[in-house]
């Protein structure tokens, strides 16, 4: 049974503060690991969050609470702390992977789920840098996913928070609804109303989340639809399904078009079923379990019906979610086996291209490229070598590494919309590291990262050309001039 304490602001004596929660932390923990607390900036910690003022007892119900077995894998060593973006920002134990796992533990033991606890979970970017760093193999991804589902199901968020999340989830996963926005948005962008509003400081007067949404809206160009079937050039080596995505299809159609051309050039027949919808990544990573499951079932039906050998994805977050369908649908007697088999057929674009080996000649592109590992590609899927290999196969192209590559840029799905302050701080940090490479072009595999970094560079008054890896490979295959990437 769920007991909710209080409906308004919580009485002080009933509120467990972060420090109170942290004060009973696991014994023998070092205070700080790898971060100088004098350098840690707490200015954005929990900044501007609308909170509900309630506590839910017990914190977790019986439907897949964070697994005790997985929690017990954590030996509290702290190796993950220096790579955790929120710990790097604030030096706060409860905003580290180890601290969050501890909160899951006390939640299981009967501690209430209150604003403070939810804040620490919400502030996790889900970047999985801790998974890469952890020597004990702690499956933090499964832990935070289970925890977020509990939060979304049980915790009554404040009204403004609910309204903002409803706006996101009623809009972003639905390409038809997004397409309706294109016209008004293009008009807004062409009229330069945004620039004027920015100069007049009007955007700064909006609520932080709405202002972040405005600043992160991509510049809209022409829509480049992908045909339902793109034949392979020369001998067909594979028949692959292509996820066109929801936001990707409407706002980054040029990336999808480039992806289909590159795959076809390397011998793939590319099937992009017109009826496909959202893959459910945004819902899954936000703890909206039922919604994510419903998107996953629809995607499995669509691509199974298309009779494809593999399913190719060009957005890191989507690929990572689709590789988790087996886990997401493990209780579904009809879909469990199909979901597992489906996940095994999912490939990131660079993963598939390297697996196949190039067929189409790559023309020279004498460009210095800074490669940004999107967290859901590098940390969540362990794909780091393949995009570098694919890029280095282009004559004349130099790949430069970005310092602190393991730290998230702050994009993280909807994180830069719901937690705009820490996201901006992480974006600024990443932008400085990108500029330090001296590269001509920033390349990544996730459109969200490109928007986040474009925005961060703008804040510094800097510009840097940016492209998705598919666009760079496409330019090399077509023999396009470097200017087609650098002068956009
Ligand atoms: S997923 Fe990222 S933000 Fe969350 S605890 Fe792990 S390293 Fe920190
Ligand atoms: S999550 Fe892994 S690295 Fe982090 S404290 Fe636990 S065991 Fe150590």
XYZ file of C-alpha atoms and ligand atoms in Angstrom:
504
model
C 0.000 0.000 0.000
C 1.207 3.479 -0.785
C 1.020 6.182 1.794
C 1.535 9.717 0.632
C 2.435 12.140 3.359
C 1.123 15.613 2.844
C -0.233 17.245 -0.250
C 1.263 20.676 0.173
C 4.660 21.791 1.321
C 6.052 19.082 3.545
C 6.447 19.839 7.280
C 10.117 20.310 8.043
C 10.199 17.509 10.623
C 8.936 14.964 8.055
C 11.416 15.901 5.368
C 14.546 13.759 5.106
C 17.241 16.027 3.757
C 19.870 14.885 1.323
C 22.445 15.250 4.044
C 20.321 13.208 6.441
C 19.999 10.510 3.823
C 23.697 10.739 3.074
C 24.637 10.850 6.746
C 23.692 7.208 7.078
C 25.747 6.276 4.030
C 27.658 3.019 3.732
C 30.437 2.816 6.263
C 34.029 3.509 5.396
C 33.421 5.628 2.305
C 36.081 8.146 1.388
C 34.583 11.650 1.480
C 35.606 12.614 -2.014
C 37.137 10.633 -4.810
C 38.927 12.346 -7.658
C 37.164 15.686 -7.312
C 38.469 18.631 -5.399
C 35.455 19.792 -3.373
C 36.847 23.308 -3.530
C 36.431 23.138 -7.308
C 33.028 21.518 -7.246
C 30.384 24.015 -8.269
C 27.084 23.494 -6.481
C 25.367 26.465 -8.106
C 23.229 24.288 -10.332
C 22.523 21.468 -7.900
C 18.748 21.131 -7.845
C 18.427 24.639 -9.261
C 14.890 25.689 -10.176
C 13.331 22.258 -9.721
C 9.601 22.321 -9.059
C 9.115 19.899 -6.151
C 5.999 18.138 -4.948
C 6.454 18.277 -1.159
C 5.339 14.690 -0.535
C 6.840 11.433 0.688
C 5.751 8.009 -0.534
C 5.956 4.992 1.791
C 7.310 2.483 1.053
C 9.578 3.927 -1.622
C 9.218 0.927 -3.927
C 6.412 -1.503 -4.700
C 6.809 -5.150 -5.707
C 6.790 -4.595 -9.457
C 10.497 -4.811 -10.325
C 12.035 -2.671 -7.575
C 15.777 -2.106 -8.063
C 17.231 -5.593 -7.651
C 18.895 -6.354 -4.303
C 21.261 -8.714 -6.078
C 22.431 -5.945 -8.429
C 22.681 -3.449 -5.546
C 24.884 -5.932 -3.669
C 27.348 -6.017 -6.584
C 28.465 -2.507 -5.586
C 31.467 -2.742 -3.262
C 31.506 1.036 -2.631
C 35.023 1.423 -4.058
C 34.270 4.814 -5.653
C 36.120 4.194 -8.923
C 33.035 5.449 -10.749
C 32.943 8.827 -8.998
C 35.401 10.831 -11.143
C 33.512 9.936 -14.335
C 30.046 10.749 -12.987
C 29.076 14.167 -14.363
C 26.883 15.159 -11.435
C 29.524 14.165 -8.902
C 32.099 16.085 -10.922
C 29.815 19.143 -10.836
C 28.800 19.076 -7.199
C 31.061 16.684 -5.274
C 27.948 15.393 -3.474
C 27.954 11.700 -2.539
C 24.229 11.294 -3.157
C 24.734 12.631 -6.682
C 27.240 9.886 -7.462
C 26.525 6.358 -8.741
C 27.553 4.926 -5.368
C 25.282 7.354 -3.518
C 22.342 6.658 -5.802
C 22.787 2.914 -5.343
C 22.795 3.558 -1.601
C 19.500 5.466 -1.931
C 18.045 2.465 -3.773
C 19.202 0.257 -0.902
C 17.555 2.386 1.794
C 14.457 2.681 -0.385
C 14.267 -1.095 -0.378
C 14.713 -1.086 3.410
C 11.678 1.145 3.928
C 12.904 4.744 3.614
C 10.260 7.008 2.082
C 10.632 8.280 -1.462
C 10.621 12.031 -0.976
C 11.600 15.122 -2.967
C 15.241 14.816 -1.991
C 15.544 11.212 -2.998
C 13.729 11.787 -6.295
C 15.927 14.799 -6.993
C 19.073 12.685 -6.756
C 17.578 10.089 -9.105
C 16.270 12.733 -11.519
C 19.630 14.453 -11.646
C 21.301 11.288 -12.924
C 21.849 11.721 -16.652
C 21.643 7.985 -17.324
C 24.934 8.416 -19.191
C 26.352 5.060 -18.019
C 29.861 6.452 -17.549
C 29.755 4.646 -14.197
C 29.158 1.338 -15.965
C 32.318 1.830 -18.033
C 34.323 2.790 -14.953
C 33.057 0.128 -12.552
C 35.538 -2.732 -11.982
C 32.838 -4.849 -10.288
C 30.492 -4.927 -13.276
C 27.619 -3.196 -11.479
C 24.664 -3.031 -13.860
C 23.691 0.515 -12.979
C 21.585 0.825 -16.146
C 19.141 -1.813 -14.939
C 19.118 -0.316 -11.442
C 18.319 3.250 -12.487
C 15.802 2.055 -15.070
C 13.901 0.083 -12.411
C 14.122 3.022 -9.996
C 12.836 5.512 -12.554
C 9.869 3.272 -13.274
C 9.036 3.273 -9.566
C 9.361 7.061 -9.428
C 7.155 7.603 -12.462
C 4.510 5.178 -11.234
C 4.394 6.179 -7.589
C 5.720 9.654 -7.022
C 3.270 12.527 -7.555
C 5.330 15.158 -9.282
C 4.417 18.817 -8.835
C 1.876 20.244 -11.254
C 4.386 22.298 -13.328
C 6.687 19.273 -13.580
C 3.812 17.039 -14.680
C 2.653 19.588 -17.249
C 6.132 19.992 -18.758
C 6.721 16.250 -18.951
C 3.263 15.758 -20.477
C 4.143 18.323 -23.162
C 7.321 16.419 -24.006
C 5.791 12.956 -24.033
C 2.654 13.931 -25.927
C 4.756 15.564 -28.597
C 8.254 14.152 -29.135
C 7.465 10.470 -29.776
C 4.855 11.326 -32.418
C 6.291 12.349 -35.825
C 2.892 13.471 -37.175
C 2.416 15.901 -34.312
C 6.001 17.123 -34.678
C 5.513 17.640 -38.399
C 2.625 20.023 -37.674
C 5.085 22.172 -35.764
C 7.551 22.478 -38.630
C 5.659 25.248 -40.462
C 5.239 27.594 -37.480
C 8.789 26.878 -36.329
C 10.310 27.631 -39.734
C 8.333 30.858 -39.855
C 9.594 31.768 -36.380
C 13.190 30.971 -37.343
C 13.073 32.809 -40.669
C 11.490 35.895 -39.143
C 14.438 36.093 -36.689
C 11.933 36.640 -33.894
C 14.029 34.344 -31.695
C 17.195 36.389 -32.256
C 15.329 39.599 -31.466
C 13.727 38.070 -28.361
C 17.127 36.843 -27.221
C 18.770 40.229 -27.739
C 15.957 41.917 -25.819
C 16.440 39.409 -22.975
C 12.859 38.143 -23.349
C 13.882 34.481 -23.430
C 15.618 34.885 -20.077
C 12.269 35.813 -18.575
C 10.667 32.539 -19.616
C 10.708 29.585 -17.212
C 14.165 27.943 -17.544
C 12.792 24.769 -19.120
C 10.846 26.604 -21.834
C 13.787 28.840 -22.575
C 16.003 25.726 -22.909
C 13.474 24.217 -25.314
C 13.597 27.326 -27.494
C 17.388 27.452 -27.536
C 17.707 23.746 -28.314
C 15.282 23.728 -31.238
C 17.228 22.755 -34.365
C 17.438 25.103 -37.334
C 14.941 23.622 -39.771
C 15.908 22.968 -43.364
C 14.218 21.117 -46.187
C 12.608 17.738 -45.395
C 14.456 14.863 -47.093
C 12.226 11.820 -46.853
C 13.808 8.371 -47.089
C 12.180 6.015 -49.642
C 10.520 2.921 -48.236
C 13.045 0.801 -50.121
C 16.485 1.958 -51.260
C 18.097 -0.695 -53.473
C 21.661 -1.796 -52.802
C 24.288 -0.477 -55.186
C 25.824 -3.501 -56.932
C 25.522 -6.879 -55.260
C 23.117 -6.971 -52.328
C 24.951 -8.029 -49.162
C 22.190 -7.496 -46.590
C 18.577 -6.407 -46.380
C 18.457 -4.017 -43.441
C 15.625 -2.194 -41.734
C 16.276 1.422 -40.889
C 14.812 3.213 -37.899
C 13.878 6.687 -39.061
C 12.966 7.789 -35.536
C 10.469 10.397 -34.405
C 12.421 13.601 -33.700
C 15.123 12.425 -36.139
C 12.647 11.958 -39.007
C 11.129 15.407 -38.658
C 14.073 17.563 -37.556
C 17.129 15.685 -38.927
C 15.789 14.113 -42.106
C 19.082 14.886 -43.887
C 20.865 12.507 -41.483
C 18.436 9.710 -42.349
C 18.850 10.378 -46.071
C 22.666 10.245 -45.722
C 22.399 7.013 -43.695
C 20.325 5.278 -46.390
C 22.750 6.394 -49.149
C 25.842 5.155 -47.288
C 24.247 1.797 -46.476
C 23.095 1.354 -50.081
C 26.560 2.272 -51.378
C 28.057 -0.441 -49.176
C 25.687 -3.075 -50.532
C 22.637 -2.922 -48.262
C 19.071 -2.905 -49.436
C 17.558 -0.416 -47.004
C 13.960 -0.827 -45.881
C 12.434 2.110 -43.991
C 8.844 1.029 -43.268
C 6.511 4.017 -43.580
C 4.351 2.860 -40.675
C 7.136 2.798 -38.101
C 6.840 4.971 -34.999
C 8.990 5.919 -32.044
C 11.322 3.202 -30.701
C 10.380 4.137 -27.126
C 13.858 5.293 -26.067
C 12.702 8.577 -24.539
C 9.953 6.807 -22.574
C 12.236 3.971 -21.460
C 14.965 6.291 -20.225
C 12.388 8.400 -18.364
C 10.850 5.414 -16.537
C 7.580 5.338 -18.512
C 7.529 1.572 -18.672
C 4.109 0.822 -20.189
C 4.555 3.476 -22.874
C 8.048 2.182 -23.770
C 6.733 -1.381 -23.947
C 3.963 -0.381 -26.277
C 6.403 1.422 -28.635
C 8.748 -1.584 -28.475
C 6.018 -4.082 -29.428
C 4.998 -1.915 -32.387
C 8.626 -1.615 -33.584
C 9.135 -5.386 -33.341
C 5.933 -6.019 -35.342
C 6.917 -3.475 -37.994
C 10.467 -4.701 -38.603
C 9.602 -8.400 -38.291
C 6.962 -7.880 -40.993
C 9.569 -6.190 -43.201
C 11.646 -9.391 -43.257
C 15.005 -7.703 -42.673
C 18.285 -9.315 -41.598
C 19.192 -6.507 -39.223
C 17.828 -3.204 -37.966
C 20.146 -0.216 -38.293
C 19.933 2.788 -36.010
C 21.727 6.116 -36.423
C 20.804 7.682 -33.060
C 22.755 6.353 -30.079
C 19.920 6.605 -27.536
C 17.494 4.756 -29.816
C 19.985 1.979 -30.575
C 20.724 1.510 -26.910
C 16.999 1.262 -26.067
C 16.295 -1.204 -28.887
C 19.105 -3.429 -27.681
C 17.232 -3.541 -24.340
C 13.871 -4.711 -25.716
C 14.574 -8.230 -24.476
C 14.810 -6.932 -20.906
C 11.932 -4.465 -21.287
C 9.512 -7.171 -22.500
C 10.811 -10.030 -20.340
C 7.428 -10.516 -18.619
C 5.416 -10.471 -21.834
C 4.644 -14.072 -22.767
C 3.836 -13.148 -26.362
C 6.808 -10.886 -27.029
C 9.618 -11.949 -24.668
C 11.392 -14.303 -27.094
C 10.751 -12.106 -30.131
C 12.066 -9.072 -28.259
C 15.277 -10.873 -27.298
C 15.844 -12.036 -30.878
C 15.030 -8.549 -32.165
C 17.547 -6.885 -29.834
C 20.263 -9.194 -31.116
C 19.628 -7.963 -34.667
C 19.936 -4.248 -33.813
C 23.100 -2.507 -35.007
C 24.399 1.015 -34.775
C 25.242 2.409 -38.227
C 29.019 2.402 -37.651
C 28.829 -1.044 -36.063
C 27.183 -2.500 -39.166
C 29.424 -0.688 -41.651
C 32.574 -1.967 -39.952
C 31.074 -5.469 -39.617
C 30.374 -5.476 -43.379
C 33.592 -3.762 -44.450
C 33.454 -0.898 -46.971
C 32.692 -1.552 -50.630
C 32.149 1.951 -51.992
C 35.409 3.885 -52.428
C 35.836 6.788 -50.002
C 37.001 10.028 -51.614
C 39.458 12.235 -49.739
C 38.187 14.702 -47.140
C 41.122 16.649 -45.727
C 39.402 17.667 -42.490
C 40.387 17.582 -38.817
C 37.489 15.932 -37.018
C 36.785 15.910 -33.266
C 34.907 12.683 -32.574
C 32.422 12.928 -29.694
C 31.412 9.595 -28.154
C 27.695 9.893 -27.417
C 27.161 8.264 -24.009
C 24.540 5.852 -25.297
C 26.966 4.702 -27.970
C 30.233 4.538 -26.009
C 29.139 3.762 -22.459
C 25.796 2.039 -23.006
C 26.613 0.040 -26.169
C 30.411 -0.145 -25.829
C 30.823 1.114 -29.400
C 33.933 3.287 -29.566
C 36.280 1.721 -32.113
C 33.799 1.344 -34.993
C 32.974 5.021 -35.689
C 36.689 5.881 -35.485
C 37.522 3.029 -37.861
C 34.804 4.126 -40.289
C 36.024 7.748 -40.223
C 39.729 6.850 -40.515
C 38.944 4.893 -43.683
C 38.374 8.282 -45.372
C 41.638 9.444 -46.983
C 42.946 12.720 -45.586
C 40.573 12.783 -42.603
C 42.200 13.134 -39.190
C 40.328 12.040 -36.066
C 41.154 14.008 -32.917
C 40.233 12.888 -29.419
C 38.325 15.212 -27.093
C 39.726 15.580 -23.557
C 37.441 14.184 -20.801
C 35.670 12.167 -23.495
C 33.956 10.005 -20.878
C 32.041 12.920 -19.325
C 28.545 13.519 -20.746
C 27.841 16.727 -22.702
C 24.583 17.192 -20.753
C 22.202 16.361 -23.588
C 21.085 12.917 -22.332
C 17.678 12.489 -23.974
C 15.356 15.021 -22.348
C 17.806 15.889 -19.549
C 18.787 19.250 -21.046
C 15.093 20.181 -21.069
C 14.082 18.961 -17.606
C 17.365 19.820 -15.833
C 18.578 22.776 -17.916
C 21.025 24.278 -15.410
C 23.373 21.324 -14.837
C 22.969 20.383 -18.511
C 24.207 23.833 -19.529
C 27.155 23.573 -17.173
C 28.138 20.225 -18.645
C 27.631 21.614 -22.149
C 29.996 24.503 -21.406
C 32.613 22.082 -20.106
C 32.329 19.863 -23.186
C 32.408 22.852 -25.559
C 35.712 24.015 -24.050
C 37.147 20.524 -24.477
C 35.941 20.311 -28.085
C 37.514 23.676 -28.949
C 40.785 22.550 -27.355
C 41.168 19.882 -30.072
C 41.582 22.560 -32.757
C 39.353 20.467 -35.058
C 37.462 21.907 -38.056
C 34.413 19.727 -37.568
C 32.669 18.110 -34.617
C 31.225 14.705 -35.450
C 29.018 12.426 -33.388
C 26.262 9.841 -33.733
C 23.519 11.541 -31.778
C 21.619 14.606 -32.986
C 20.816 15.585 -29.386
C 24.528 15.983 -28.626
C 24.975 18.215 -31.687
C 22.158 20.521 -30.547
C 23.485 20.622 -27.013
C 26.998 21.518 -28.172
C 25.848 24.051 -30.766
C 23.962 25.779 -27.966
C 26.949 25.650 -25.613
C 29.269 27.077 -28.285
C 26.779 29.876 -29.003
C 26.847 30.823 -25.319
C 30.614 31.281 -25.677
C 30.171 33.274 -28.881
C 31.910 30.500 -30.875
C 30.919 28.567 -33.965
C 32.122 25.182 -35.127
C 30.839 23.109 -38.035
C 29.053 19.947 -36.897
C 27.873 16.811 -38.609
C 26.482 13.388 -37.927
C 28.903 10.566 -38.793
C 26.474 9.425 -41.544
C 26.817 12.806 -43.260
C 30.629 12.632 -43.217
C 30.656 9.103 -44.655
C 28.072 10.125 -47.248
C 30.183 13.129 -48.300
C 33.222 10.826 -48.696
C 31.259 8.288 -50.741
C 29.755 10.977 -53.001
C 33.088 12.763 -53.420
C 31.669 15.999 -52.003
C 33.953 18.935 -51.214
C 34.946 19.529 -47.540
C 33.034 22.809 -47.747
C 29.764 20.874 -47.961
C 30.389 19.921 -44.314
C 32.359 22.913 -43.082
C 30.337 25.794 -44.519
C 26.912 24.890 -43.197
S 24.507 7.243 -15.202
Fe 25.947 8.986 -15.389
S 25.033 10.610 -14.100
Fe 24.026 8.676 -13.534
S 25.187 7.891 -11.792
Fe 26.108 6.937 -13.633
S 27.763 8.306 -14.236
Fe 26.475 9.461 -12.799
S 29.269 1.294 -8.789
Fe 31.144 0.089 -9.152
S 32.785 1.611 -9.215
Fe 31.024 2.626 -8.289
S 31.319 2.332 -6.090
Fe 30.041 0.628 -6.783
S 31.463 -1.022 -7.245
Fe 32.696 0.850 -7.110
